[in-house]
Amino acid sequence: MFAEYAIISVMKEKTIKTLADIAKMANVSQSTVSRALRNNPLVSQKTRDFVQQLAQEHNFSVNATASKLRTQKTHTIAVIVMFDQNTEQSISDPFLMKLLGTIADELTKFGYDMLLTTTKTATGDWNNYYFESRRADGLIIVGQGEHDPRIEALASNNVPFVVWGTEFANKNYTTIGSDNRKGGYLAVKHLIDKGCKNIAFMGDIEHNELEQRWLGYQDACEEAGLALEPTLRLKTDLTSNDGYQQIKNYLEGKHPKIDGIFAVSDTIALGVMKYLHEQKVAIPEEIAIIGFDDIAMSAFSSPSLTTVRQNTTTAGELLVSKVLKKIENKPIESKLLEVELIIRQSSEQA
């Protein structure tokens, strides 16, 4: 105890300039000090508190630039959200906010920062911009867009990244994604079981994940012996505004009558419900509706929205753990997450 006090007393008389100084005072390794100052959970909370207290008492702060040069690591993960140039969808989308929040929380646990951008602003050469210029140690890509070739370009450069999206047999990169085909099947089968025979599909199947939901729609219809009617597929952007507009255009035009709607997102479904409410169309007595995602608002709409729940918590945790393993050159595999049908008032008559 006296020896430890003597060391600290002597060090207080000196200017603390390096991690080695703090390490000597705390009687731990420099790597432990580095992790403790980044609040890395690999270091015990007691040691983190002690090291951080020493650093604060001696006005010591890590030179981030110098640290990056020494370790060749940025301790930053870039998260790119895939958007088409002509979409009105934005980062404020409730499902995206929920997923991104989980990713940010997980990265913080492991001492990493998150650099968030979208394909509306991101450069086309992701390898050069993020890796060659040392802006990030790894990438998490949310969505695959309309079969975007930039993801394949990353894979060919063998850089650490993972994708929230759909797994394809001929793609050599790791994906974490929901079982979208099963989700589409569960939604449409439920509508059919409730007596619906003319079910509209609202979404854009140019997107890989939404294409899988369309395949699930077809599976349920074929199982029930219902013919696929092309006019019942309404190309719809992932926004409430377009959900409102597309169902308005359909119902005000000369089209077959519908008694059910499968919207590929809750945001679309909520826009549809707003229009039907304005037109005094009874939900679900005249038209039953199911969404996808289970955003918080879906439980509090009137009527409450039946939906397919995606497990965003597990998704965010897996995306982070996989990319960090990839950075360490450890093998990683794709993962398909289960979905769950949440039945509420929009498809269930009171």
PDB file of C-alpha atoms in Angstrom, residues 133-349:
ATOM      1  CA  SER A 133      -8.367   6.391 -46.104  1.00  0.00           C
ATOM      2  CA  ARG A 134      -8.690   4.827 -42.613  1.00  0.00           C
ATOM      3  CA  ARG A 135     -12.087   6.311 -41.809  1.00  0.00           C
ATOM      4  CA  ALA A 136     -13.479   3.022 -40.465  1.00  0.00           C
ATOM      5  CA  ASP A 137     -12.398  -0.457 -39.430  1.00  0.00           C
ATOM      6  CA  GLY A 138     -15.549  -2.093 -40.792  1.00  0.00           C
ATOM      7  CA  LEU A 139     -18.906  -1.478 -42.460  1.00  0.00           C
ATOM      8  CA  ILE A 140     -22.479  -2.406 -41.622  1.00  0.00           C
ATOM      9  CA  ILE A 141     -24.750  -1.982 -44.633  1.00  0.00           C
ATOM     10  CA  VAL A 142     -28.462  -1.716 -43.888  1.00  0.00           C
ATOM     11  CA  GLY A 143     -30.415  -3.016 -46.876  1.00  0.00           C
ATOM     12  CA  GLN A 144     -29.319  -4.116 -50.330  1.00  0.00           C
ATOM     13  CA  GLY A 145     -31.289  -1.605 -52.368  1.00  0.00           C
ATOM     14  CA  GLU A 146     -32.162  -2.528 -55.917  1.00  0.00           C
ATOM     15  CA  HIS A 147     -29.428  -5.176 -56.262  1.00  0.00           C
ATOM     16  CA  ASP A 148     -26.686  -2.577 -55.660  1.00  0.00           C
ATOM     17  CA  PRO A 149     -23.339  -3.572 -57.273  1.00  0.00           C
ATOM     18  CA  ARG A 150     -21.268  -1.636 -54.712  1.00  0.00           C
ATOM     19  CA  ILE A 151     -21.788  -4.438 -52.206  1.00  0.00           C
ATOM     20  CA  GLU A 152     -20.287  -6.991 -54.598  1.00  0.00           C
ATOM     21  CA  ALA A 153     -17.369  -4.614 -55.174  1.00  0.00           C
ATOM     22  CA  LEU A 154     -16.682  -4.580 -51.426  1.00  0.00           C
ATOM     23  CA  ALA A 155     -16.778  -8.359 -51.275  1.00  0.00           C
ATOM     24  CA  SER A 156     -14.198  -8.634 -54.061  1.00  0.00           C
ATOM     25  CA  ASN A 157     -11.806  -6.487 -51.987  1.00  0.00           C
ATOM     26  CA  ASN A 158     -12.141  -8.805 -48.973  1.00  0.00           C
ATOM     27  CA  VAL A 159     -12.841  -5.978 -46.509  1.00  0.00           C
ATOM     28  CA  PRO A 160     -14.742  -6.473 -43.203  1.00  0.00           C
ATOM     29  CA  PHE A 161     -18.443  -5.784 -43.654  1.00  0.00           C
ATOM     30  CA  VAL A 162     -21.849  -7.351 -43.045  1.00  0.00           C
ATOM     31  CA  VAL A 163     -25.244  -6.647 -44.587  1.00  0.00           C
ATOM     32  CA  TRP A 164     -28.719  -6.403 -43.098  1.00  0.00           C
ATOM     33  CA  GLY A 165     -30.637  -8.021 -45.923  1.00  0.00           C
ATOM     34  CA  THR A 166     -31.377 -11.186 -47.847  1.00  0.00           C
ATOM     35  CA  GLU A 167     -28.966 -14.089 -48.234  1.00  0.00           C
ATOM     36  CA  PHE A 168     -28.330 -15.341 -51.753  1.00  0.00           C
ATOM     37  CA  ALA A 169     -26.518 -18.558 -52.600  1.00  0.00           C
ATOM     38  CA  ASN A 170     -24.294 -16.903 -55.206  1.00  0.00           C
ATOM     39  CA  LYS A 171     -23.196 -13.969 -53.021  1.00  0.00           C
ATOM     40  CA  ASN A 172     -19.884 -14.184 -51.144  1.00  0.00           C
ATOM     41  CA  TYR A 173     -20.690 -11.870 -48.260  1.00  0.00           C
ATOM     42  CA  THR A 174     -22.369 -12.283 -44.873  1.00  0.00           C
ATOM     43  CA  THR A 175     -25.959 -11.218 -44.285  1.00  0.00           C
ATOM     44  CA  ILE A 176     -28.180 -10.961 -41.240  1.00  0.00           C
ATOM     45  CA  GLY A 177     -31.830 -10.748 -42.132  1.00  0.00           C
ATOM     46  CA  SER A 178     -35.383 -11.720 -41.300  1.00  0.00           C
ATOM     47  CA  ASP A 179     -37.190 -14.610 -42.959  1.00  0.00           C
ATOM     48  CA  ASN A 180     -39.057 -12.222 -45.242  1.00  0.00           C
ATOM     49  CA  ARG A 181     -40.621 -14.919 -47.383  1.00  0.00           C
ATOM     50  CA  LYS A 182     -42.088 -16.622 -44.347  1.00  0.00           C
ATOM     51  CA  GLY A 183     -43.314 -13.255 -43.059  1.00  0.00           C
ATOM     52  CA  GLY A 184     -45.147 -12.571 -46.319  1.00  0.00           C
ATOM     53  CA  TYR A 185     -46.649 -16.039 -46.237  1.00  0.00           C
ATOM     54  CA  LEU A 186     -47.858 -15.705 -42.628  1.00  0.00           C
ATOM     55  CA  ALA A 187     -49.451 -12.317 -43.341  1.00  0.00           C
ATOM     56  CA  VAL A 188     -51.348 -13.360 -46.453  1.00  0.00           C
ATOM     57  CA  LYS A 189     -52.374 -16.757 -45.063  1.00  0.00           C
ATOM     58  CA  HIS A 190     -53.898 -14.946 -42.080  1.00  0.00           C
ATOM     59  CA  LEU A 191     -55.891 -12.681 -44.414  1.00  0.00           C
ATOM     60  CA  ILE A 192     -57.063 -15.700 -46.405  1.00  0.00           C
ATOM     61  CA  ASP A 193     -58.063 -17.525 -43.218  1.00  0.00           C
ATOM     62  CA  LYS A 194     -60.168 -14.479 -42.340  1.00  0.00           C
ATOM     63  CA  GLY A 195     -62.067 -14.834 -45.616  1.00  0.00           C
ATOM     64  CA  CYS A 196     -60.157 -12.417 -47.857  1.00  0.00           C
ATOM     65  CA  LYS A 197     -59.984 -13.450 -51.512  1.00  0.00           C
ATOM     66  CA  ASN A 198     -58.803 -10.299 -53.295  1.00  0.00           C
ATOM     67  CA  ILE A 199     -55.658  -9.204 -51.483  1.00  0.00           C
ATOM     68  CA  ALA A 200     -53.581  -6.243 -52.628  1.00  0.00           C
ATOM     69  CA  PHE A 201     -49.790  -6.339 -52.270  1.00  0.00           C
ATOM     70  CA  MET A 202     -48.252  -2.912 -51.602  1.00  0.00           C
ATOM     71  CA  GLY A 203     -44.476  -2.567 -52.011  1.00  0.00           C
ATOM     72  CA  ASP A 204     -41.627  -2.412 -54.529  1.00  0.00           C
ATOM     73  CA  ILE A 205     -40.297  -5.867 -55.416  1.00  0.00           C
ATOM     74  CA  GLU A 206     -37.140  -4.393 -56.960  1.00  0.00           C
ATOM     75  CA  HIS A 207     -35.803  -4.436 -53.387  1.00  0.00           C
ATOM     76  CA  ASN A 208     -34.393  -7.801 -52.412  1.00  0.00           C
ATOM     77  CA  GLU A 209     -36.129  -8.047 -49.030  1.00  0.00           C
ATOM     78  CA  LEU A 210     -39.476  -6.914 -50.425  1.00  0.00           C
ATOM     79  CA  GLU A 211     -39.184  -9.346 -53.298  1.00  0.00           C
ATOM     80  CA  GLN A 212     -38.991 -12.137 -50.714  1.00  0.00           C
ATOM     81  CA  ARG A 213     -42.196 -10.838 -49.083  1.00  0.00           C
ATOM     82  CA  TRP A 214     -43.855 -10.922 -52.505  1.00  0.00           C
ATOM     83  CA  LEU A 215     -42.785 -14.552 -52.921  1.00  0.00           C
ATOM     84  CA  GLY A 216     -44.389 -15.306 -49.545  1.00  0.00           C
ATOM     85  CA  TYR A 217     -47.582 -13.627 -50.791  1.00  0.00           C
ATOM     86  CA  GLN A 218     -47.537 -15.922 -53.818  1.00  0.00           C
ATOM     87  CA  ASP A 219     -46.902 -18.994 -51.649  1.00  0.00           C
ATOM     88  CA  ALA A 220     -50.001 -18.322 -49.555  1.00  0.00           C
ATOM     89  CA  CYS A 221     -52.204 -17.587 -52.577  1.00  0.00           C
ATOM     90  CA  GLU A 222     -51.078 -20.701 -54.429  1.00  0.00           C
ATOM     91  CA  GLU A 223     -51.607 -22.845 -51.316  1.00  0.00           C
ATOM     92  CA  ALA A 224     -55.188 -21.526 -51.069  1.00  0.00           C
ATOM     93  CA  GLY A 225     -55.865 -21.906 -54.804  1.00  0.00           C
ATOM     94  CA  LEU A 226     -56.201 -18.157 -55.374  1.00  0.00           C
ATOM     95  CA  ALA A 227     -55.157 -16.835 -58.763  1.00  0.00           C
ATOM     96  CA  LEU A 228     -52.468 -14.139 -58.863  1.00  0.00           C
ATOM     97  CA  GLU A 229     -54.040 -10.962 -60.228  1.00  0.00           C
ATOM     98  CA  PRO A 230     -51.383  -8.527 -61.626  1.00  0.00           C
ATOM     99  CA  THR A 231     -53.546  -5.474 -60.905  1.00  0.00           C
ATOM    100  CA  LEU A 232     -53.454  -6.307 -57.183  1.00  0.00           C
ATOM    101  CA  ARG A 233     -49.695  -5.612 -56.992  1.00  0.00           C
ATOM    102  CA  LEU A 234     -49.303  -1.921 -56.240  1.00  0.00           C
ATOM    103  CA  LYS A 235     -45.755  -0.576 -56.512  1.00  0.00           C
ATOM    104  CA  THR A 236     -45.376   1.542 -53.383  1.00  0.00           C
ATOM    105  CA  ASP A 237     -42.492   3.461 -51.794  1.00  0.00           C
ATOM    106  CA  LEU A 238     -41.704   2.721 -48.128  1.00  0.00           C
ATOM    107  CA  THR A 239     -43.529   5.795 -46.811  1.00  0.00           C
ATOM    108  CA  SER A 240     -46.940   6.603 -45.368  1.00  0.00           C
ATOM    109  CA  ASN A 241     -47.429   9.305 -48.001  1.00  0.00           C
ATOM    110  CA  ASP A 242     -47.073   6.838 -50.853  1.00  0.00           C
ATOM    111  CA  GLY A 243     -49.203   4.256 -49.063  1.00  0.00           C
ATOM    112  CA  TYR A 244     -51.955   6.864 -48.847  1.00  0.00           C
ATOM    113  CA  GLN A 245     -51.566   7.924 -52.486  1.00  0.00           C
ATOM    114  CA  GLN A 246     -51.342   4.450 -54.016  1.00  0.00           C
ATOM    115  CA  ILE A 247     -54.446   3.098 -52.291  1.00  0.00           C
ATOM    116  CA  LYS A 248     -56.275   6.310 -53.206  1.00  0.00           C
ATOM    117  CA  ASN A 249     -55.321   5.871 -56.875  1.00  0.00           C
ATOM    118  CA  TYR A 250     -56.388   2.242 -56.817  1.00  0.00           C
ATOM    119  CA  LEU A 251     -59.761   2.660 -55.121  1.00  0.00           C
ATOM    120  CA  GLU A 252     -60.685   5.720 -57.180  1.00  0.00           C
ATOM    121  CA  GLY A 253     -59.789   3.945 -60.425  1.00  0.00           C
ATOM    122  CA  LYS A 254     -61.605   1.188 -62.283  1.00  0.00           C
ATOM    123  CA  HIS A 255     -59.931  -1.769 -60.605  1.00  0.00           C
ATOM    124  CA  PRO A 256     -61.118  -5.066 -59.075  1.00  0.00           C
ATOM    125  CA  LYS A 257     -62.558  -4.765 -55.587  1.00  0.00           C
ATOM    126  CA  ILE A 258     -60.217  -5.686 -52.733  1.00  0.00           C
ATOM    127  CA  ASP A 259     -61.036  -7.075 -49.300  1.00  0.00           C
ATOM    128  CA  GLY A 260     -57.518  -7.359 -47.900  1.00  0.00           C
ATOM    129  CA  ILE A 261     -54.170  -5.541 -48.060  1.00  0.00           C
ATOM    130  CA  PHE A 262     -50.677  -6.785 -47.288  1.00  0.00           C
ATOM    131  CA  ALA A 263     -48.382  -3.770 -46.959  1.00  0.00           C
ATOM    132  CA  VAL A 264     -44.650  -4.546 -46.865  1.00  0.00           C
ATOM    133  CA  SER A 265     -44.087  -2.023 -44.059  1.00  0.00           C
ATOM    134  CA  ASP A 266     -46.100  -0.570 -41.200  1.00  0.00           C
ATOM    135  CA  THR A 267     -45.454   2.935 -42.502  1.00  0.00           C
ATOM    136  CA  ILE A 268     -47.209   2.057 -45.774  1.00  0.00           C
ATOM    137  CA  ALA A 269     -50.057   0.401 -43.870  1.00  0.00           C
ATOM    138  CA  LEU A 270     -50.595   3.461 -41.659  1.00  0.00           C
ATOM    139  CA  GLY A 271     -50.884   5.691 -44.742  1.00  0.00           C
ATOM    140  CA  VAL A 272     -53.438   3.271 -46.200  1.00  0.00           C
ATOM    141  CA  MET A 273     -55.438   3.277 -42.971  1.00  0.00           C
ATOM    142  CA  LYS A 274     -55.561   7.067 -42.943  1.00  0.00           C
ATOM    143  CA  TYR A 275     -57.112   7.161 -46.416  1.00  0.00           C
ATOM    144  CA  LEU A 276     -59.610   4.385 -45.629  1.00  0.00           C
ATOM    145  CA  HIS A 277     -60.619   6.187 -42.437  1.00  0.00           C
ATOM    146  CA  GLU A 278     -61.233   9.405 -44.410  1.00  0.00           C
ATOM    147  CA  GLN A 279     -63.406   7.459 -46.868  1.00  0.00           C
ATOM    148  CA  LYS A 280     -65.278   5.776 -43.994  1.00  0.00           C
ATOM    149  CA  VAL A 281     -64.196   2.312 -45.132  1.00  0.00           C
ATOM    150  CA  ALA A 282     -64.592  -0.072 -42.191  1.00  0.00           C
ATOM    151  CA  ILE A 283     -61.399  -1.874 -41.097  1.00  0.00           C
ATOM    152  CA  PRO A 284     -61.366  -4.875 -41.024  1.00  0.00           C
ATOM    153  CA  GLU A 285     -65.042  -5.469 -41.909  1.00  0.00           C
ATOM    154  CA  GLU A 286     -64.671  -4.151 -45.480  1.00  0.00           C
ATOM    155  CA  ILE A 287     -60.892  -4.271 -45.912  1.00  0.00           C
ATOM    156  CA  ALA A 288     -58.492  -6.063 -43.575  1.00  0.00           C
ATOM    157  CA  ILE A 289     -54.896  -4.797 -43.377  1.00  0.00           C
ATOM    158  CA  ILE A 290     -51.560  -6.261 -42.325  1.00  0.00           C
ATOM    159  CA  GLY A 291     -48.217  -4.435 -42.183  1.00  0.00           C
ATOM    160  CA  PHE A 292     -44.626  -5.520 -41.576  1.00  0.00           C
ATOM    161  CA  ASP A 293     -41.991  -4.513 -38.944  1.00  0.00           C
ATOM    162  CA  ASP A 294     -44.067  -3.968 -35.780  1.00  0.00           C
ATOM    163  CA  ILE A 295     -42.988  -0.382 -35.168  1.00  0.00           C
ATOM    164  CA  ALA A 296     -44.189   1.111 -31.891  1.00  0.00           C
ATOM    165  CA  MET A 297     -46.922   3.149 -33.559  1.00  0.00           C
ATOM    166  CA  SER A 298     -48.632   0.047 -34.962  1.00  0.00           C
ATOM    167  CA  ALA A 299     -49.906  -0.962 -31.507  1.00  0.00           C
ATOM    168  CA  PHE A 300     -51.383   2.492 -30.867  1.00  0.00           C
ATOM    169  CA  SER A 301     -53.082   3.233 -34.189  1.00  0.00           C
ATOM    170  CA  SER A 302     -56.858   3.065 -34.387  1.00  0.00           C
ATOM    171  CA  PRO A 303     -57.604   0.324 -35.151  1.00  0.00           C
ATOM    172  CA  SER A 304     -54.354  -1.233 -33.960  1.00  0.00           C
ATOM    173  CA  LEU A 305     -52.350  -2.745 -36.800  1.00  0.00           C
ATOM    174  CA  THR A 306     -51.771  -6.441 -37.371  1.00  0.00           C
ATOM    175  CA  THR A 307     -48.152  -6.841 -38.458  1.00  0.00           C
ATOM    176  CA  VAL A 308     -45.164  -9.130 -38.887  1.00  0.00           C
ATOM    177  CA  ARG A 309     -42.590  -8.507 -36.163  1.00  0.00           C
ATOM    178  CA  GLN A 310     -38.877  -8.363 -36.974  1.00  0.00           C
ATOM    179  CA  ASN A 311     -36.424  -8.917 -34.121  1.00  0.00           C
ATOM    180  CA  THR A 312     -34.411  -5.694 -34.334  1.00  0.00           C
ATOM    181  CA  THR A 313     -32.644  -6.259 -31.014  1.00  0.00           C
ATOM    182  CA  THR A 314     -31.127  -9.563 -32.068  1.00  0.00           C
ATOM    183  CA  ALA A 315     -30.452  -8.137 -35.529  1.00  0.00           C
ATOM    184  CA  GLY A 316     -28.423  -5.208 -34.197  1.00  0.00           C
ATOM    185  CA  GLU A 317     -26.467  -7.401 -31.793  1.00  0.00           C
ATOM    186  CA  LEU A 318     -25.582  -9.885 -34.533  1.00  0.00           C
ATOM    187  CA  LEU A 319     -24.592  -7.215 -37.054  1.00  0.00           C
ATOM    188  CA  VAL A 320     -22.111  -5.738 -34.570  1.00  0.00           C
ATOM    189  CA  SER A 321     -20.696  -9.039 -33.325  1.00  0.00           C
ATOM    190  CA  LYS A 322     -20.248 -10.340 -36.873  1.00  0.00           C
ATOM    191  CA  VAL A 323     -18.433  -7.269 -38.186  1.00  0.00           C
ATOM    192  CA  LEU A 324     -16.111  -7.180 -35.161  1.00  0.00           C
ATOM    193  CA  LYS A 325     -15.257 -10.851 -35.701  1.00  0.00           C
ATOM    194  CA  LYS A 326     -14.617 -10.118 -39.374  1.00  0.00           C
ATOM    195  CA  ILE A 327     -12.200  -7.341 -38.403  1.00  0.00           C
ATOM    196  CA  GLU A 328     -10.284  -9.940 -36.372  1.00  0.00           C
ATOM    197  CA  ASN A 329     -10.239 -12.268 -39.408  1.00  0.00           C
ATOM    198  CA  LYS A 330     -12.484 -14.782 -37.674  1.00  0.00           C
ATOM    199  CA  PRO A 331     -14.955 -16.817 -39.779  1.00  0.00           C
ATOM    200  CA  ILE A 332     -18.562 -15.601 -39.778  1.00  0.00           C
ATOM    201  CA  GLU A 333     -21.762 -16.995 -41.252  1.00  0.00           C
ATOM    202  CA  SER A 334     -25.039 -15.533 -42.446  1.00  0.00           C
ATOM    203  CA  LYS A 335     -28.064 -15.786 -40.157  1.00  0.00           C
ATOM    204  CA  LEU A 336     -31.779 -15.901 -40.949  1.00  0.00           C
ATOM    205  CA  LEU A 337     -33.947 -14.564 -38.114  1.00  0.00           C
ATOM    206  CA  GLU A 338     -37.437 -15.793 -37.288  1.00  0.00           C
ATOM    207  CA  VAL A 339     -40.442 -13.498 -37.701  1.00  0.00           C
ATOM    208  CA  GLU A 340     -43.718 -13.468 -35.779  1.00  0.00           C
ATOM    209  CA  LEU A 341     -47.254 -12.558 -36.809  1.00  0.00           C
ATOM    210  CA  ILE A 342     -48.748 -10.085 -34.304  1.00  0.00           C
ATOM    211  CA  ILE A 343     -52.529 -10.113 -34.663  1.00  0.00           C
ATOM    212  CA  ARG A 344     -54.388  -6.911 -33.815  1.00  0.00           C
ATOM    213  CA  GLN A 345     -57.649  -5.140 -34.703  1.00  0.00           C
ATOM    214  CA  SER A 346     -56.930  -4.300 -38.361  1.00  0.00           C
ATOM    215  CA  SER A 347     -57.480  -7.941 -39.327  1.00  0.00           C
ATOM    216  CA  GLU A 348     -59.656  -9.178 -36.466  1.00  0.00           C
ATOM    217  CA  GLN A 349     -63.317  -8.262 -36.244  1.00  0.00           C
TER     218      GLN A 349
END
